[in-house]
PDB file of C-alpha atoms in Angstrom:
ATOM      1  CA  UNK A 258       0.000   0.000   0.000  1.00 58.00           C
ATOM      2  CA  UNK A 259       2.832   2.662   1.335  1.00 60.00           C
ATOM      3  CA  UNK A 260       5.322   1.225  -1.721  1.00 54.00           C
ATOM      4  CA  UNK A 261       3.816   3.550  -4.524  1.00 61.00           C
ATOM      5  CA  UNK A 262       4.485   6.530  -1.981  1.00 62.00           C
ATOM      6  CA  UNK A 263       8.259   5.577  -0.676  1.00 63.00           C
ATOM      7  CA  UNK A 264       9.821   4.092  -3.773  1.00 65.00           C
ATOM      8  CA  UNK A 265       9.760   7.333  -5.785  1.00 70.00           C
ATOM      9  CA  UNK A 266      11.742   9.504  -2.775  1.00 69.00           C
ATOM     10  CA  UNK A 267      14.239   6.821  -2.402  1.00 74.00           C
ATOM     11  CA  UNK A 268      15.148   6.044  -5.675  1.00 78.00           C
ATOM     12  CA  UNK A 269      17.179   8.983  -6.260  1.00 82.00           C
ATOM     13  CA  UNK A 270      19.931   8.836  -3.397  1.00 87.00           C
ATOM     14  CA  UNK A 271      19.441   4.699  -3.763  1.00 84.00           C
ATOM     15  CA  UNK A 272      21.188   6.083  -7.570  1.00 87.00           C
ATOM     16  CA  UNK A 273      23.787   8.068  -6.152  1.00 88.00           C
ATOM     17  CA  UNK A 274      25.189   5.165  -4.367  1.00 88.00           C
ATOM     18  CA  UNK A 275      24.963   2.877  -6.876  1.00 88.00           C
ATOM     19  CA  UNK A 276      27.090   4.889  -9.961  1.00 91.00           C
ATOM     20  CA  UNK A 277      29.660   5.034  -7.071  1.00 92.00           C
ATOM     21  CA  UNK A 278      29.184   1.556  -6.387  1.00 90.00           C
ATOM     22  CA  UNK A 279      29.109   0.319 -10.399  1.00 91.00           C
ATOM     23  CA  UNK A 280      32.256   2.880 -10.873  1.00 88.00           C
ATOM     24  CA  UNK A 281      34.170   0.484  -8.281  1.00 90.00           C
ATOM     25  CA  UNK A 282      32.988  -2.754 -10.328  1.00 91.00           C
ATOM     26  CA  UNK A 283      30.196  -3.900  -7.474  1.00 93.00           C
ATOM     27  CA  UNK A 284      27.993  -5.905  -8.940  1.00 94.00           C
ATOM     28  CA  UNK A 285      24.252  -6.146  -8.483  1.00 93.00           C
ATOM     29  CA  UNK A 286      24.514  -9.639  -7.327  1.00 94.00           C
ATOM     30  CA  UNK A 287      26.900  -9.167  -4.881  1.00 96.00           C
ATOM     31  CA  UNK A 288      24.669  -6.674  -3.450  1.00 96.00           C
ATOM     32  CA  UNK A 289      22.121  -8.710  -2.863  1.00 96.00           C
ATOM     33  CA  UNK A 290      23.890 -11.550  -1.247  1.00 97.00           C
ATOM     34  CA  UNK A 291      25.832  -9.336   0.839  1.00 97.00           C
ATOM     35  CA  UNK A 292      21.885  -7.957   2.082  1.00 97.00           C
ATOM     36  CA  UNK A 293      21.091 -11.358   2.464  1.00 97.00           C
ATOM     37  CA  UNK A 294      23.568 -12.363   4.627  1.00 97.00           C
ATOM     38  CA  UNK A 295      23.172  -9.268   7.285  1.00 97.00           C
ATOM     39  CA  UNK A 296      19.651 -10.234   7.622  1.00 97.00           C
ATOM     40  CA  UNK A 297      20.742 -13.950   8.492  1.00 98.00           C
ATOM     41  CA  UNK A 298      22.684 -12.497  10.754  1.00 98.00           C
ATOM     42  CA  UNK A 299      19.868 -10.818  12.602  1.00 98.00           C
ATOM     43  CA  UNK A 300      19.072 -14.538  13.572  1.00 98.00           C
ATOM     44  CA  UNK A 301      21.055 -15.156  16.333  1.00 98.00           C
ATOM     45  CA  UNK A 302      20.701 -11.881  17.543  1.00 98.00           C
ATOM     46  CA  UNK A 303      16.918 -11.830  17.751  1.00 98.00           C
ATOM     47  CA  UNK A 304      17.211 -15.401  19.505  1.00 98.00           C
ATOM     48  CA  UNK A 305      19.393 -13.623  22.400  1.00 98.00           C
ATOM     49  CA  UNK A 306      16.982 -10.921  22.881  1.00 97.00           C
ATOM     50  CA  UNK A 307      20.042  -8.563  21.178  1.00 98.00           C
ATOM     51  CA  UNK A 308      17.212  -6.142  19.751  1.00 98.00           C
ATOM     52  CA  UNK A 309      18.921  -3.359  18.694  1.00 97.00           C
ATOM     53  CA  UNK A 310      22.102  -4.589  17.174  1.00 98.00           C
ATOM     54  CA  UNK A 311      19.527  -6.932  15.217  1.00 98.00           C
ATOM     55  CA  UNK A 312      17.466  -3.822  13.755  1.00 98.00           C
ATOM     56  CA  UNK A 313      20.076  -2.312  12.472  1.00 97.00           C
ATOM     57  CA  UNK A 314      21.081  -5.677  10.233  1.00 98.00           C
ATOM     58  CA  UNK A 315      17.292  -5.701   9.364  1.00 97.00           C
ATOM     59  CA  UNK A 316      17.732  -2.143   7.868  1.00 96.00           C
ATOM     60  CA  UNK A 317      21.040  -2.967   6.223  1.00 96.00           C
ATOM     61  CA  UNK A 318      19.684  -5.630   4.609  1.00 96.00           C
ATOM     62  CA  UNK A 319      16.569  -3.660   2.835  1.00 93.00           C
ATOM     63  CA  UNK A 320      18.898  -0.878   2.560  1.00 93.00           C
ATOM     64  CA  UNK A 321      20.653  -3.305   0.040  1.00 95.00           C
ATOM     65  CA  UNK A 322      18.093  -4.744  -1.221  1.00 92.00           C
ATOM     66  CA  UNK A 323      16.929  -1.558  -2.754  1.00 91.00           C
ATOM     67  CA  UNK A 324      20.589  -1.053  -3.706  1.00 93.00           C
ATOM     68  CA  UNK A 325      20.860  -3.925  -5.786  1.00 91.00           C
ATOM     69  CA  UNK A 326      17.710  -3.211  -7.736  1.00 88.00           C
ATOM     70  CA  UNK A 327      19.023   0.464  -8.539  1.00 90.00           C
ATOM     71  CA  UNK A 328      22.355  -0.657  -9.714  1.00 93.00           C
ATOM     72  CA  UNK A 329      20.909  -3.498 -11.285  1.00 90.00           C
ATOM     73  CA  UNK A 330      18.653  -0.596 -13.453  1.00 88.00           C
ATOM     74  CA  UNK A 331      22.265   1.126 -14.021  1.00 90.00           C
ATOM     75  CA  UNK A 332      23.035  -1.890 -17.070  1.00 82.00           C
ATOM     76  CA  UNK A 333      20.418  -4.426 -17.796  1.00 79.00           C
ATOM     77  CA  UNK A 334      18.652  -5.858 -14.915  1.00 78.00           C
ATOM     78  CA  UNK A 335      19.544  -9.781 -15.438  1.00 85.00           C
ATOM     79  CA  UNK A 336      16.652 -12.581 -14.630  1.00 87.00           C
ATOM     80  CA  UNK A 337      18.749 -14.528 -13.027  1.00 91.00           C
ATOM     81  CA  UNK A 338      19.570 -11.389 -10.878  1.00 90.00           C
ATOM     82  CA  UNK A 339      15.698 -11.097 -10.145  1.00 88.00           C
ATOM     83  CA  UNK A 340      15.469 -14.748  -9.420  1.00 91.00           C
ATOM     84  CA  UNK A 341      18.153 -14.386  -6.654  1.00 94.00           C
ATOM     85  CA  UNK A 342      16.620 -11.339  -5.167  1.00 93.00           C
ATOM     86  CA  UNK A 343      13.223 -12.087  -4.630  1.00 91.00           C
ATOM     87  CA  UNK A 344      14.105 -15.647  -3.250  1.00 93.00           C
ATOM     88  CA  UNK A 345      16.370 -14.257  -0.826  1.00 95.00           C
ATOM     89  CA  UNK A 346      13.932 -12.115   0.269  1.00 93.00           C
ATOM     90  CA  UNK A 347      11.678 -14.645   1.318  1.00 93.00           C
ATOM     91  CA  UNK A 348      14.162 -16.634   2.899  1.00 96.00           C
ATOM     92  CA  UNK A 349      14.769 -13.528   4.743  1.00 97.00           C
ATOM     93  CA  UNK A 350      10.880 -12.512   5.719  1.00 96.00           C
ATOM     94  CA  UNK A 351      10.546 -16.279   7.157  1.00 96.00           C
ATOM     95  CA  UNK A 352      13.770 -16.183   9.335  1.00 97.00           C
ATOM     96  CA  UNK A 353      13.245 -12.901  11.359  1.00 98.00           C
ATOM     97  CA  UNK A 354       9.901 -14.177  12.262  1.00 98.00           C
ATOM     98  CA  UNK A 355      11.770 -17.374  13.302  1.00 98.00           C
ATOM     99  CA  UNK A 356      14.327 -15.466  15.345  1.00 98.00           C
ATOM    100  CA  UNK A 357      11.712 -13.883  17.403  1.00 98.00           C
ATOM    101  CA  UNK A 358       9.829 -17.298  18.144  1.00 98.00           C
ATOM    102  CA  UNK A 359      13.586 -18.482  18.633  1.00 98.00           C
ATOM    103  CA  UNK A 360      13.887 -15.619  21.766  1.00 98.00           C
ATOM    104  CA  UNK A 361      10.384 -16.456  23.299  1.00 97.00           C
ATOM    105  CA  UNK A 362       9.077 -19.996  22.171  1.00 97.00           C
ATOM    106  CA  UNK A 363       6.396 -19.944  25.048  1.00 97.00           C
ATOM    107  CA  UNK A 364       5.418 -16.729  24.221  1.00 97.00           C
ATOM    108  CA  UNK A 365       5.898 -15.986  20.319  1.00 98.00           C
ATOM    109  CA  UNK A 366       6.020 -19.258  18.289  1.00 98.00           C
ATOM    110  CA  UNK A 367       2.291 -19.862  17.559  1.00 98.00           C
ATOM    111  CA  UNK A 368       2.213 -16.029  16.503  1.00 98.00           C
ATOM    112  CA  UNK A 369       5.047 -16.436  14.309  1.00 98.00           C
ATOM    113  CA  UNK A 370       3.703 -19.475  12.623  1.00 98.00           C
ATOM    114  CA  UNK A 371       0.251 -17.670  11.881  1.00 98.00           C
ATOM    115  CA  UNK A 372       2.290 -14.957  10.534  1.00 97.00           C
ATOM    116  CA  UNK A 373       4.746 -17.428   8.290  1.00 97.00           C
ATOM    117  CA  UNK A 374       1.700 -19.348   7.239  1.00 97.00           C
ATOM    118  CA  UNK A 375       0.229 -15.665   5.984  1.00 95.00           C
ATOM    119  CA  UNK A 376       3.627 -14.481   4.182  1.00 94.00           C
ATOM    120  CA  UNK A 377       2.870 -18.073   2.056  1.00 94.00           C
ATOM    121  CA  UNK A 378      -0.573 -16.575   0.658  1.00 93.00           C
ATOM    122  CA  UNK A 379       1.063 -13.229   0.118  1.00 90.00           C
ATOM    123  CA  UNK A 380       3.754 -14.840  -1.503  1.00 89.00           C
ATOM    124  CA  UNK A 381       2.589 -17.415  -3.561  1.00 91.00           C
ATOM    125  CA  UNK A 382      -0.324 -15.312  -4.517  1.00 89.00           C
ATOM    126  CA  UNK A 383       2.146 -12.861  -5.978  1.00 85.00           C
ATOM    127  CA  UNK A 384       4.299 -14.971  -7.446  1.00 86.00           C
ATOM    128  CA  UNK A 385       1.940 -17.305  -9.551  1.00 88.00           C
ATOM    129  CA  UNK A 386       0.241 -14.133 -10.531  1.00 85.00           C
ATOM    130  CA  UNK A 387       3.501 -12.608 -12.144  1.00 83.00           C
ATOM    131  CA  UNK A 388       3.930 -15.875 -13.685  1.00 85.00           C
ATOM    132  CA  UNK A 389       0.872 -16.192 -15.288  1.00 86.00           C
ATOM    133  CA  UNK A 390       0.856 -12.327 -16.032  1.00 81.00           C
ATOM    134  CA  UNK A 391       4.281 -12.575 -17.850  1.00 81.00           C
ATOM    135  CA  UNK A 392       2.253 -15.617 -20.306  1.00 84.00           C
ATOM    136  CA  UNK A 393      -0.589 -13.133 -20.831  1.00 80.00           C
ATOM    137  CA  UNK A 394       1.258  -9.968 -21.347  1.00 77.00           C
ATOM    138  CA  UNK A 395      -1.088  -8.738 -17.945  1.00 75.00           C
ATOM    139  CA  UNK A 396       0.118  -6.057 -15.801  1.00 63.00           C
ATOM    140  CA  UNK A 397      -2.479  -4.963 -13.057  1.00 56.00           C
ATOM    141  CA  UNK A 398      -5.103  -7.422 -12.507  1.00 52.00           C
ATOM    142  CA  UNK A 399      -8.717  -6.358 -13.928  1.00 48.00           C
ATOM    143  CA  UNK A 400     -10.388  -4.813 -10.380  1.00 43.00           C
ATOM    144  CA  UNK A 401     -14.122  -3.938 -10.828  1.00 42.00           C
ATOM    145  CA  UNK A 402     -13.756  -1.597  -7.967  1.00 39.00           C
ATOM    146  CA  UNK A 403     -11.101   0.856  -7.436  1.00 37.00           C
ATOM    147  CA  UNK A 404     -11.211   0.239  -3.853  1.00 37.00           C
ATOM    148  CA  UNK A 405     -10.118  -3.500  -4.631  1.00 36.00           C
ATOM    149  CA  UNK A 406      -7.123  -2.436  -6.206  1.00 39.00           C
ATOM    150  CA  UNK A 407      -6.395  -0.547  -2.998  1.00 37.00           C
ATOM    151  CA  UNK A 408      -6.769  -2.888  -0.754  1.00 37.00           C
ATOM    152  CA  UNK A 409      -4.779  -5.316  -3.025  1.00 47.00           C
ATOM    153  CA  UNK A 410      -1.128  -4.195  -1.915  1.00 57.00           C
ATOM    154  CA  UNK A 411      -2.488  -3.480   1.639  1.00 62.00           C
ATOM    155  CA  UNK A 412       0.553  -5.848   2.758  1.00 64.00           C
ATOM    156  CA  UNK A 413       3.395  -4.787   0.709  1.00 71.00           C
ATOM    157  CA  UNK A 414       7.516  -3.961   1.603  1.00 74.00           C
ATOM    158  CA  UNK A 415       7.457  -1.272   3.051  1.00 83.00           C
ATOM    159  CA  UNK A 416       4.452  -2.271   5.259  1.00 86.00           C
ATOM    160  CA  UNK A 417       6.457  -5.188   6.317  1.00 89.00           C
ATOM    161  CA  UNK A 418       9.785  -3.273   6.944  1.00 91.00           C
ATOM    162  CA  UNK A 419       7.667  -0.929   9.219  1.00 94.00           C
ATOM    163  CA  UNK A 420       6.240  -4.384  10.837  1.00 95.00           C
ATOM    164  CA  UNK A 421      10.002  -5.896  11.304  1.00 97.00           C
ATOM    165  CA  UNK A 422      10.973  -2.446  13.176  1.00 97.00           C
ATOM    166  CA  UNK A 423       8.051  -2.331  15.796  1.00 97.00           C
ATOM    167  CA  UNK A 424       9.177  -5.898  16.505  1.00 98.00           C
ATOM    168  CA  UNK A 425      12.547  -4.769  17.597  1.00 98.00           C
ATOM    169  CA  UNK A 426      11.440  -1.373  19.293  1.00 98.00           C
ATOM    170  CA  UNK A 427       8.564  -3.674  21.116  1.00 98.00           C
ATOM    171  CA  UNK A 428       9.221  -6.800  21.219  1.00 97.00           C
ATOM    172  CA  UNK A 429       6.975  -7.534  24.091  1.00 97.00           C
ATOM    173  CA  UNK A 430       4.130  -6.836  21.584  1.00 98.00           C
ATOM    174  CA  UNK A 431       5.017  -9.386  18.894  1.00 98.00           C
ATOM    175  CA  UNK A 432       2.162 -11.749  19.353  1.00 98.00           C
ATOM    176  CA  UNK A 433      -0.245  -8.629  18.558  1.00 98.00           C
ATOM    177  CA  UNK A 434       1.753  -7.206  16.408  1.00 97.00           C
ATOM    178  CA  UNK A 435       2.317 -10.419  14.314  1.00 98.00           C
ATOM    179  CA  UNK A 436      -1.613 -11.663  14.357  1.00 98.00           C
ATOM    180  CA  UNK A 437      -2.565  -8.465  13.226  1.00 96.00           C
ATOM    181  CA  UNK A 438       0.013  -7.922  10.309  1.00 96.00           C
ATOM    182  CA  UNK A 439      -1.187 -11.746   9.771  1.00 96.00           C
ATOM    183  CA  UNK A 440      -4.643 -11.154   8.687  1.00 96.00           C
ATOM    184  CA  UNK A 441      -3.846  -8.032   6.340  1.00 93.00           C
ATOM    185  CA  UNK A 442      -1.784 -10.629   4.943  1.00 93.00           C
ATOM    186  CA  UNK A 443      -4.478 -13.188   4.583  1.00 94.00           C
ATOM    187  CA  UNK A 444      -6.915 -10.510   3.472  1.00 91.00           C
ATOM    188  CA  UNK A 445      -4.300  -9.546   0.934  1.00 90.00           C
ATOM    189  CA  UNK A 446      -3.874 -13.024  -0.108  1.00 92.00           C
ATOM    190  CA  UNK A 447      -7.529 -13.461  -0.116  1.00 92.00           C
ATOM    191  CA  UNK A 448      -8.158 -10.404  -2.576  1.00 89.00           C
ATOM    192  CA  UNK A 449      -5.079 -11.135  -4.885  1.00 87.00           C
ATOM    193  CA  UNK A 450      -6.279 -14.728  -5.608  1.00 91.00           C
ATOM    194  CA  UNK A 451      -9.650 -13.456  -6.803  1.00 90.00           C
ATOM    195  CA  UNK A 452      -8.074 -10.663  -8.768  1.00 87.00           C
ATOM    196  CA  UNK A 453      -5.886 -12.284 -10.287  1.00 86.00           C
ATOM    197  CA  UNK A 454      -8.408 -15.389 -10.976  1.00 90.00           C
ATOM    198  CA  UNK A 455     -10.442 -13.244 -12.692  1.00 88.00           C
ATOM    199  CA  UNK A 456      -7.809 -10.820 -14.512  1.00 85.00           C
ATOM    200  CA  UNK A 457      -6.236 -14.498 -16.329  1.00 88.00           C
ATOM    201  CA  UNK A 458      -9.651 -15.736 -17.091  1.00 89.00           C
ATOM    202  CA  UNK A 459     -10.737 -12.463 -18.760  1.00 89.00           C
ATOM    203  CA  UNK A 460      -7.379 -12.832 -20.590  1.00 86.00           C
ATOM    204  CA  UNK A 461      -8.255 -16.365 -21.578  1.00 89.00           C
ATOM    205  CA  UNK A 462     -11.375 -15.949 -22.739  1.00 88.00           C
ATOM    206  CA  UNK A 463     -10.108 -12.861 -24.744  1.00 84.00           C
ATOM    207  CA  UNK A 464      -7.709 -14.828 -26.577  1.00 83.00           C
ATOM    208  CA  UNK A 465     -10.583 -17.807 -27.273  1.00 79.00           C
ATOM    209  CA  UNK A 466     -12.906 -14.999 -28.715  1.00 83.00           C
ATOM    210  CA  UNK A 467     -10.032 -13.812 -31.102  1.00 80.00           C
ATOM    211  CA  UNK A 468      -8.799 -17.229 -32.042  1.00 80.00           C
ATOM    212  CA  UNK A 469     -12.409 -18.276 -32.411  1.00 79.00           C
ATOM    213  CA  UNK A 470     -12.848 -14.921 -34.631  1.00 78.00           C
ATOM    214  CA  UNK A 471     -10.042 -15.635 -36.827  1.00 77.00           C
ATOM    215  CA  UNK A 472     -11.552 -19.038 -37.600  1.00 76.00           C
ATOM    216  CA  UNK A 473     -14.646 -17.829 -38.916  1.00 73.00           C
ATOM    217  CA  UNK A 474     -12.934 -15.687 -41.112  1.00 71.00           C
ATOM    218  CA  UNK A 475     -11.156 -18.119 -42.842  1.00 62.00           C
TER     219      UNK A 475
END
């Protein structure tokens, strides 16, 4: 939801960096596994109740994740490139809610698996859409209602990067904090399935109608 609003204002310093980064041969890759492994390292430190030191490895690593996406967009962003990052990522989401069921078992883990169970609707629901999307040449799904389409990216990055902070600053309130993050995520995943059910079938049908067209003419 907040992504269309905070991507714009970062993007330009996120360029800065990376023309100083691509002028010293860094590449995009090594970015993102460099991201990757700070958050991993936030692991440990969440399991230990080391809060703070752990937030700031959470905002390295999205710090470079929106590095490696800007000097990726320098040359010629590579799929395999995009494969890496958004797998990563995921990897990523799962373990910091793992590290905080890892520091409080009693008191976090059934929280934490709600919330891992929700990040696999948002996740597959997004994926398998952009796979299907890329067949059909789609790019938003069809929403009747413009207040569908809002409530579509309700759970989005920077929703969840806002999420991963509170869990540091209060980590007392994870349970709460990760239920309720839980169902926008199952409300998103809920929305996106029938969005994106209908936006492919429209597509399919449109292609039957043309294909059946074409026959007729002949």
């Amino acid at each position: 939801m907040l992504d269309k609003w905070t991507a714009p204002l970062i993007q330009s310093p996120l360029r800065t960096v990376a023309l100083q980064l691509q002028h010293h041969g860094i590449k995009p890759d090594q970015v993102t596994i460099t991201g990757f492994l700070f958050g991993m390292m936030a692991v440990p430190l969440l399991a230990f109740e080391f809060y703070s030191l752990a937030l700031v490895l959470i905002i390295g690593n999205r710090l470079l994740d929106g590095l490696d996406g800007a000097l990726a967009r320098l040359a010629s962003p590579s799929d395999a490139g995009g494969f890496l990052d958004i797998t990563l990522d995921f990897i990523f989401y799962s373990a910091i809610v793992m590290g905080f069921a890892l520091a409080s078992p009693a008191e976090n883990a059934l929280a934490a698996c709600v919330l891992i169970f929700s990040f696999m609707g948002t996740g597959a629901s997004f994926l398998a859409y952009a796979i299907m999307a890329g067949k059909h040449q789609l790019s938003d799904p069809h929403f009747k209602h413009k207040s569908l389409y809002y409530l579509g990216g309700l759970a989005e990055g920077t929703e969840t990067i806002l999420l991963f902070v509170l869990f540091c600053l209060l980590p007392g309130y994870f349970p709460q904090l990760a239920l309720g993050f839980a169902a926008i995520c199952m409300l998103t995943t809920v929305l996106r399935v029938w969005s994106g059910y209908h936006s492919i079938d429209q597509a399919e049908k449109a292609k039957d109608s043309l294909k059946l067209s074409a026959q007729k003419t002949v």
